[in-house]
């Protein structure tokens, strides 16, 4: 029989594969998730922290934020590792709670924690607004001669320059991105791909310089445009004046037409 | 002979025909933006008072977007929210238009044009045009 940690690792890998392909929330009675949850519960006695992480991720796939958080809280009370934090971060990000994910980013940057787990999540950390925090991490990694080849360092640096120009903090960005998360939840959709797309628009011929975030969603272009209009309405309700230098929208990539 | 916002849209749709080359896709994106811009310009002209444009020198497009985002009509008027929403959505459409016409090294595909086209239809709905 495989060791509990091996089983937990395999379950986590399966979940990551499901999250990568997930377009919309899975049904609560989903057979595959129920079967994985049963396997995870069997691990509770031997490796409770890992079991709770798996259960937290499974709840995320169903769009259940409260129960997902409860499992991660239980896991944290048993073991506050960087790996646990990056899983929790991933769950919050996929459920669109960007301010909460941004706060976890800060916890992940605790110098006592292993930097390597953040090197995996860092390339998409801008999805929750964590740009300046990631630039700090890049500085730390450079000081430690860590390999950053797969890291979009230049994009982060240019984004930081624009943020300074517009007086924006990571928290400011997260609050704007939270609104996109709210719209995604209302439609019971996950964004497609590992994270948002970030376009740093700073070339001289662009009149509207700024950070343009876009979430691809697995729906038709028309449905995504409707979501974008809802997002615009919510942003106008939440912010007066609208924040300058940051823009967020949706783009339909048509996994299923609505 | 006069031209309407919907003529720009029709022109964009024709450019997006099956097997459109990148240049057609870029031009279609530009036409869709101009359709939205002219719809928004007409909408703004019908408001009882123009939106507030901040001091400074801005071009026609930037001025219109700023005015739409800062309407001076009563908040209770349904056109107040419509103006702000359309102004917000125009910012990205304009950025995509500039990308289509100026940023020739940037990758540009069908999805970009289809998004602009779908966003145009939303703006038309919001503005009631």
Coordinates of C-alpha atoms in Angstrom, one line a residue:
Chain A
X1 CA 0.0 0.0 0.0
X2 CA 1.5 3.4 -0.9
X3 CA 2.5 5.8 1.9
X4 CA -0.1 8.4 3.0
X5 CA 2.0 11.2 1.6
X6 CA 2.2 9.5 -1.8
X7 CA -1.6 9.0 -1.9
X8 CA -2.0 12.7 -0.9
X9 CA 0.5 13.8 -3.6
X10 CA -1.3 11.7 -6.3
X11 CA -4.7 13.2 -5.2
X12 CA -3.3 16.7 -5.4
X13 CA -1.9 16.1 -8.9
X14 CA -5.3 14.8 -10.0
X15 CA -6.9 17.9 -8.6
X16 CA -4.5 20.2 -10.3
X17 CA -5.2 18.5 -13.6
X18 CA -8.9 19.0 -13.0
X19 CA -8.5 22.6 -12.0
X20 CA -6.4 23.3 -15.2
X21 CA -9.3 22.0 -17.3
X22 CA -12.2 23.3 -15.2
X23 CA -14.5 25.7 -17.0
X24 CA -17.4 25.8 -14.6
X25 CA -18.1 24.7 -11.0
X26 CA -18.5 20.9 -10.6
X27 CA -21.7 19.5 -9.3
X28 CA -21.9 18.9 -5.6
X29 CA -22.8 15.3 -6.3
X30 CA -20.0 14.8 -8.8
X31 CA -19.0 11.1 -8.7
X32 CA -15.3 11.7 -9.4
X33 CA -14.9 14.4 -6.7
X34 CA -16.9 12.2 -4.2
X35 CA -14.6 9.3 -4.9
X36 CA -11.5 11.5 -4.3
X37 CA -13.0 12.9 -1.2
X38 CA -13.5 9.4 0.2
X39 CA -9.8 8.6 -0.5
X40 CA -8.8 11.9 1.2
X41 CA -10.9 11.2 4.3
X42 CA -9.1 7.8 4.7
X43 CA -5.9 9.8 5.0
X44 CA -7.2 11.9 7.9
X45 CA -5.8 9.6 10.6
X46 CA -2.3 9.2 9.0
X47 CA -1.7 12.6 7.4
X48 CA -4.4 15.0 8.4
X49 CA -2.8 18.2 7.1
X50 CA -2.4 16.8 3.5
X51 CA -5.9 15.3 3.7
X52 CA -7.4 18.6 4.6
X53 CA -5.5 20.3 1.7
X54 CA -7.0 17.8 -0.7
X55 CA -10.5 18.2 0.7
X56 CA -10.1 22.0 0.5
X57 CA -9.1 21.9 -3.1
X58 CA -12.1 19.5 -3.9
X59 CA -14.5 22.0 -2.3
X60 CA -12.9 24.7 -4.4
X61 CA -13.8 22.8 -7.6
X62 CA -17.4 22.8 -6.4
X63 CA -17.3 26.6 -5.8
X64 CA -17.7 26.1 -2.0
X65 CA -15.5 28.8 -0.5
X66 CA -16.5 28.4 3.1
X67 CA -15.9 24.7 3.4
X68 CA -12.8 25.0 1.3
X69 CA -11.4 27.6 3.8
X70 CA -12.4 25.4 6.8
X71 CA -10.3 22.6 5.5
X72 CA -7.3 24.9 4.8
X73 CA -7.7 26.4 8.3
X74 CA -7.6 22.9 9.7
X75 CA -4.5 22.1 7.6
X76 CA -2.8 25.3 8.7
X77 CA -3.4 24.5 12.4
X78 CA -1.5 21.3 11.8
X79 CA 1.3 22.4 9.5
X80 CA 2.0 26.0 8.2
X81 CA 4.2 25.0 5.3
X82 CA 4.8 27.0 2.1
X83 CA 3.2 24.2 0.1
X84 CA 0.0 24.5 2.1
X85 CA -0.1 28.2 1.6
X86 CA 0.4 27.9 -2.2
X87 CA -2.5 25.4 -2.4
X88 CA -4.8 27.8 -0.4
X89 CA -3.7 30.7 -2.5
X90 CA -4.6 28.7 -5.6
X91 CA -8.0 27.9 -4.2
X92 CA -8.7 31.5 -3.4
X93 CA -7.5 32.6 -6.8
X94 CA -9.6 30.1 -8.7
X95 CA -12.7 31.2 -6.7
X96 CA -12.0 34.9 -7.5
X97 CA -11.2 36.1 -4.0
X98 CA -8.3 38.2 -5.1
X99 CA -7.8 40.4 -2.0
X100 CA -7.7 37.3 0.1
X101 CA -5.2 35.6 -2.3
X102 CA -3.2 38.8 -2.2
X103 CA -3.0 38.6 1.6
X104 CA -1.8 35.0 1.3
X105 CA 0.9 36.1 -1.1
X106 CA 2.3 38.3 1.7
X107 CA 2.3 35.3 4.0
X108 CA 4.0 33.2 1.4
X109 CA 6.8 35.7 1.2
X110 CA 7.7 35.2 4.8
X111 CA 11.5 34.8 4.7
X112 CA 11.3 31.7 7.0
X113 CA 9.4 29.8 4.3
X114 CA 10.9 28.0 1.3
X115 CA 11.2 30.4 -1.7
X116 CA 10.8 27.5 -4.2
X117 CA 7.0 27.1 -3.9
X118 CA 6.6 30.7 -4.7
X119 CA 8.7 30.3 -7.8
X120 CA 5.9 28.0 -9.1
X121 CA 3.1 30.3 -8.3
X122 CA 4.9 33.6 -8.8
X123 CA 4.6 33.8 -12.6
X124 CA 0.8 34.2 -12.2
X125 CA 0.8 36.1 -8.9
X126 CA -0.3 39.2 -10.8
X127 CA -3.7 37.5 -11.1
X128 CA -4.5 38.7 -7.6
X129 CA -2.6 42.0 -7.9
X130 CA 0.6 40.8 -6.3
X131 CA 3.0 42.6 -8.5
X132 CA 5.1 44.7 -6.1
X133 CA 5.3 41.8 -3.7
X134 CA 6.5 39.6 -6.6
X135 CA 9.1 42.2 -7.6
X136 CA 10.4 42.0 -4.0
X137 CA 10.6 38.2 -4.4
X138 CA 12.5 38.6 -7.7
X139 CA 15.1 40.8 -5.9
X140 CA 15.4 38.1 -3.2
X141 CA 15.8 35.4 -5.8
X142 CA 18.4 37.4 -7.6
X143 CA 20.3 37.9 -4.4
X144 CA 20.3 34.1 -3.9
X145 CA 21.3 33.5 -7.6
X146 CA 18.0 31.5 -8.0
X147 CA 17.2 30.6 -11.6
X148 CA 14.3 32.8 -12.8
X149 CA 14.3 31.7 -16.5
X150 CA 10.6 30.8 -16.5
X151 CA 9.6 33.9 -14.7
X152 CA 8.2 36.9 -16.6
X153 CA 10.6 39.3 -14.8
X154 CA 10.4 42.1 -17.4
X155 CA 6.6 42.1 -17.4
X156 CA 6.6 42.5 -13.6
X157 CA 9.2 45.3 -13.7
X158 CA 7.3 47.2 -16.3
X159 CA 4.0 46.7 -14.4
X160 CA 5.7 48.0 -11.2
X161 CA 6.9 51.1 -13.0
X162 CA 3.3 51.9 -14.2
X163 CA 1.9 51.2 -10.8
X164 CA 4.3 53.7 -9.3
X165 CA 3.3 56.2 -12.0
X166 CA -0.4 55.8 -11.2
X167 CA 0.2 55.5 -7.4
X168 CA -1.3 52.0 -7.3
X169 CA -0.6 49.3 -4.7
X170 CA -1.0 45.5 -4.9
X171 CA -4.1 46.0 -2.6
X172 CA -5.6 48.5 -5.0
X173 CA -5.2 46.1 -7.9
X174 CA -6.7 43.2 -5.8
X175 CA -9.8 45.3 -5.0
X176 CA -10.4 45.9 -8.7
X177 CA -9.8 42.2 -9.6
X178 CA -12.1 41.1 -6.8
X179 CA -15.0 42.5 -8.8
X180 CA -14.1 40.3 -11.7
X181 CA -14.0 37.4 -9.2
X182 CA -17.5 38.3 -8.1
X183 CA -18.8 38.2 -11.6
X184 CA -17.1 34.8 -12.3
X185 CA -18.8 33.4 -9.1
X186 CA -22.2 34.7 -10.1
X187 CA -21.8 32.8 -13.4
X188 CA -20.3 29.7 -11.6
X189 CA -17.4 29.9 -13.9
X190 CA -13.6 29.5 -13.4
X191 CA -11.3 31.5 -15.6
X192 CA -9.5 29.5 -18.2
X193 CA -5.8 28.8 -18.0
X194 CA -3.4 29.2 -15.1
X195 CA -4.3 32.9 -14.4
X196 CA -5.3 36.2 -15.8
X197 CA -3.7 37.7 -18.9
X198 CA -1.8 40.8 -18.1
X199 CA -0.9 43.3 -20.8
X200 CA 1.4 46.1 -19.7
X201 CA 0.5 49.0 -22.0
X202 CA 3.4 51.4 -21.8
X203 CA 4.5 52.0 -25.4
X204 CA 4.5 55.6 -26.5
X205 CA 1.8 55.2 -29.2
X206 CA -0.8 54.0 -26.7
X207 CA -2.9 56.9 -25.3
X208 CA -4.3 54.7 -22.5
X209 CA -1.3 53.5 -20.6
X210 CA -2.0 51.1 -17.9
X211 CA -2.3 47.5 -16.7
X212 CA -4.9 45.6 -18.7
X213 CA -6.0 42.4 -17.0
X214 CA -8.2 40.0 -18.9
X215 CA -9.8 36.7 -17.8
X216 CA -10.4 34.1 -20.5
X217 CA -13.7 32.3 -19.9
X218 CA -14.9 29.1 -21.5
X219 CA -18.0 30.7 -23.0
X220 CA -19.0 32.4 -26.3
X221 CA -17.6 35.9 -27.1
X222 CA -21.2 37.2 -26.6
X223 CA -21.6 35.7 -23.2
X224 CA -18.2 37.0 -22.1
X225 CA -19.1 40.5 -23.3
X226 CA -22.2 40.3 -21.2
X227 CA -20.1 39.4 -18.2
X228 CA -17.8 42.3 -19.1
X229 CA -20.7 44.7 -19.1
X230 CA -21.8 43.4 -15.7
X231 CA -18.2 43.9 -14.5
X232 CA -18.2 47.5 -15.8
X233 CA -21.5 48.2 -14.0
X234 CA -20.2 46.8 -10.7
X235 CA -16.9 48.7 -11.0
X236 CA -18.8 51.9 -11.6
X237 CA -20.9 51.2 -8.5
X238 CA -17.9 50.4 -6.4
X239 CA -15.5 53.1 -7.5
X240 CA -16.1 56.8 -8.0
X241 CA -13.9 57.9 -9.6
X242 CA -12.9 54.8 -11.4
X243 CA -9.3 53.8 -10.7
X244 CA -6.9 55.0 -13.3
X245 CA -4.1 52.8 -14.8
X246 CA -5.8 49.5 -14.3
X247 CA -8.5 47.9 -16.4
X248 CA -10.1 44.4 -16.2
X249 CA -12.3 42.5 -18.7
X250 CA -13.4 39.1 -19.9
X251 CA -12.8 37.4 -23.2
X252 CA -14.8 34.4 -24.3
X253 CA -12.7 31.5 -25.7
X254 CA -15.8 29.4 -26.6
X255 CA -15.3 26.1 -24.8
X256 CA -19.1 25.9 -24.8
X257 CA -21.4 28.3 -26.6
X258 CA -24.2 29.9 -24.6
Chain B
X1 CA -23.6 60.8 -48.7
X2 CA -23.6 60.1 -45.0
X3 CA -22.4 57.2 -42.9
X4 CA -23.8 55.8 -39.6
X5 CA -22.2 53.8 -36.7
X6 CA -23.8 50.7 -38.0
X7 CA -22.1 51.1 -41.4
X8 CA -18.8 50.8 -39.5
X9 CA -20.0 47.7 -37.9
X10 CA -21.2 46.2 -41.2
X11 CA -17.8 47.0 -42.7
X12 CA -16.1 45.2 -39.8
X13 CA -18.3 42.2 -40.2
X14 CA -17.5 42.0 -43.9
X15 CA -13.8 42.1 -43.1
X16 CA -14.2 39.2 -40.7
X17 CA -15.4 36.8 -43.3
X18 CA -14.2 33.2 -43.4
X19 CA -10.4 32.9 -43.8
X20 CA -9.8 36.6 -43.0
X21 CA -6.1 37.5 -43.0
X22 CA -4.5 39.2 -40.0
X23 CA -4.8 42.6 -41.7
X24 CA -8.5 42.1 -42.2
X25 CA -8.9 41.1 -38.5
X26 CA -7.0 44.2 -37.5
X27 CA -9.0 46.4 -39.7
X28 CA -12.3 44.8 -38.5
X29 CA -11.3 45.6 -34.9
X30 CA -10.7 49.2 -35.8
X31 CA -14.1 49.5 -37.6
X32 CA -15.9 48.0 -34.5
X33 CA -14.2 50.5 -32.3
X34 CA -15.3 53.4 -34.5
X35 CA -18.8 52.1 -34.6
X36 CA -18.8 52.1 -30.7
X37 CA -17.2 55.5 -30.6
X38 CA -19.7 57.1 -32.9
X39 CA -22.6 55.5 -31.1
X40 CA -21.2 56.8 -27.8
X41 CA -20.7 60.3 -29.3
X42 CA -24.3 60.4 -30.5
X43 CA -25.5 59.2 -27.1
X44 CA -23.5 61.8 -25.3
X45 CA -24.9 64.6 -27.5
X46 CA -28.4 63.7 -26.4
X47 CA -27.7 64.1 -22.7
X48 CA -29.2 67.2 -21.1
X49 CA -25.6 68.3 -20.0
X50 CA -22.2 67.1 -21.3
X51 CA -20.0 65.0 -19.0
X52 CA -17.2 66.7 -17.1
X53 CA -13.9 66.8 -19.0
X54 CA -10.9 67.4 -16.7
X55 CA -8.6 70.3 -17.5
X56 CA -5.9 69.6 -19.9
X57 CA -5.5 69.0 -23.6
X58 CA -7.1 65.7 -24.7
X59 CA -8.0 64.4 -28.2
X60 CA -11.6 63.9 -29.2
X61 CA -11.6 60.2 -28.3
X62 CA -10.0 60.6 -24.8
X63 CA -12.3 63.6 -24.1
X64 CA -15.4 61.6 -24.9
X65 CA -14.3 58.7 -22.8
X66 CA -13.6 61.0 -19.8
X67 CA -16.9 62.8 -20.3
X68 CA -18.8 59.5 -20.4
X69 CA -17.1 58.3 -17.2
X70 CA -17.9 61.6 -15.5
X71 CA -21.6 62.4 -16.4
X72 CA -23.1 65.5 -15.0
X73 CA -26.7 64.4 -15.2
X74 CA -28.5 63.2 -12.1
X75 CA -27.4 59.9 -10.7
X76 CA -31.0 58.7 -10.6
X77 CA -31.2 59.1 -14.4
X78 CA -30.7 55.6 -16.1
X79 CA -28.4 57.3 -18.6
X80 CA -26.0 58.1 -15.8
X81 CA -25.0 54.5 -15.3
X82 CA -25.1 53.8 -19.0
X83 CA -22.7 56.6 -19.7
X84 CA -20.2 55.4 -17.1
X85 CA -20.4 51.7 -18.2
X86 CA -20.0 52.5 -21.9
X87 CA -17.1 54.9 -21.1
X88 CA -15.3 52.2 -19.1
X89 CA -15.8 49.6 -21.9
X90 CA -14.6 52.1 -24.6
X91 CA -11.2 52.4 -22.8
X92 CA -10.3 48.8 -23.6
X93 CA -11.8 48.9 -27.1
X94 CA -9.7 51.9 -27.9
X95 CA -6.6 50.2 -26.6
X96 CA -7.4 47.2 -28.9
X97 CA -7.9 49.6 -31.8
X98 CA -4.5 51.2 -31.2
X99 CA -3.0 47.8 -30.9
X100 CA -4.6 46.7 -34.2
X101 CA -3.4 49.8 -36.1
X102 CA 0.0 50.6 -34.5
X103 CA 1.4 47.6 -32.6
X104 CA 2.3 45.5 -35.7
X105 CA 4.6 43.2 -33.8
X106 CA 2.0 42.2 -31.3
X107 CA 0.1 39.0 -31.9
X108 CA -3.4 39.7 -33.1
X109 CA -6.0 37.0 -33.9
X110 CA -9.7 36.2 -34.4
X111 CA -10.4 36.2 -30.7
X112 CA -9.3 39.8 -30.4
X113 CA -11.7 41.0 -33.2
X114 CA -14.6 38.8 -32.0
X115 CA -14.2 40.2 -28.5
X116 CA -14.3 43.8 -29.8
X117 CA -17.3 42.9 -31.9
X118 CA -19.1 41.4 -28.9
X119 CA -18.2 44.3 -26.7
X120 CA -19.6 46.7 -29.4
X121 CA -22.9 44.9 -29.2
X122 CA -23.0 45.3 -25.4
X123 CA -22.3 49.0 -25.7
X124 CA -25.1 49.3 -28.2
X125 CA -27.4 47.6 -25.8
X126 CA -26.2 49.8 -22.9
X127 CA -26.7 53.0 -24.9
X128 CA -29.9 51.9 -26.5
X129 CA -28.6 52.5 -30.0

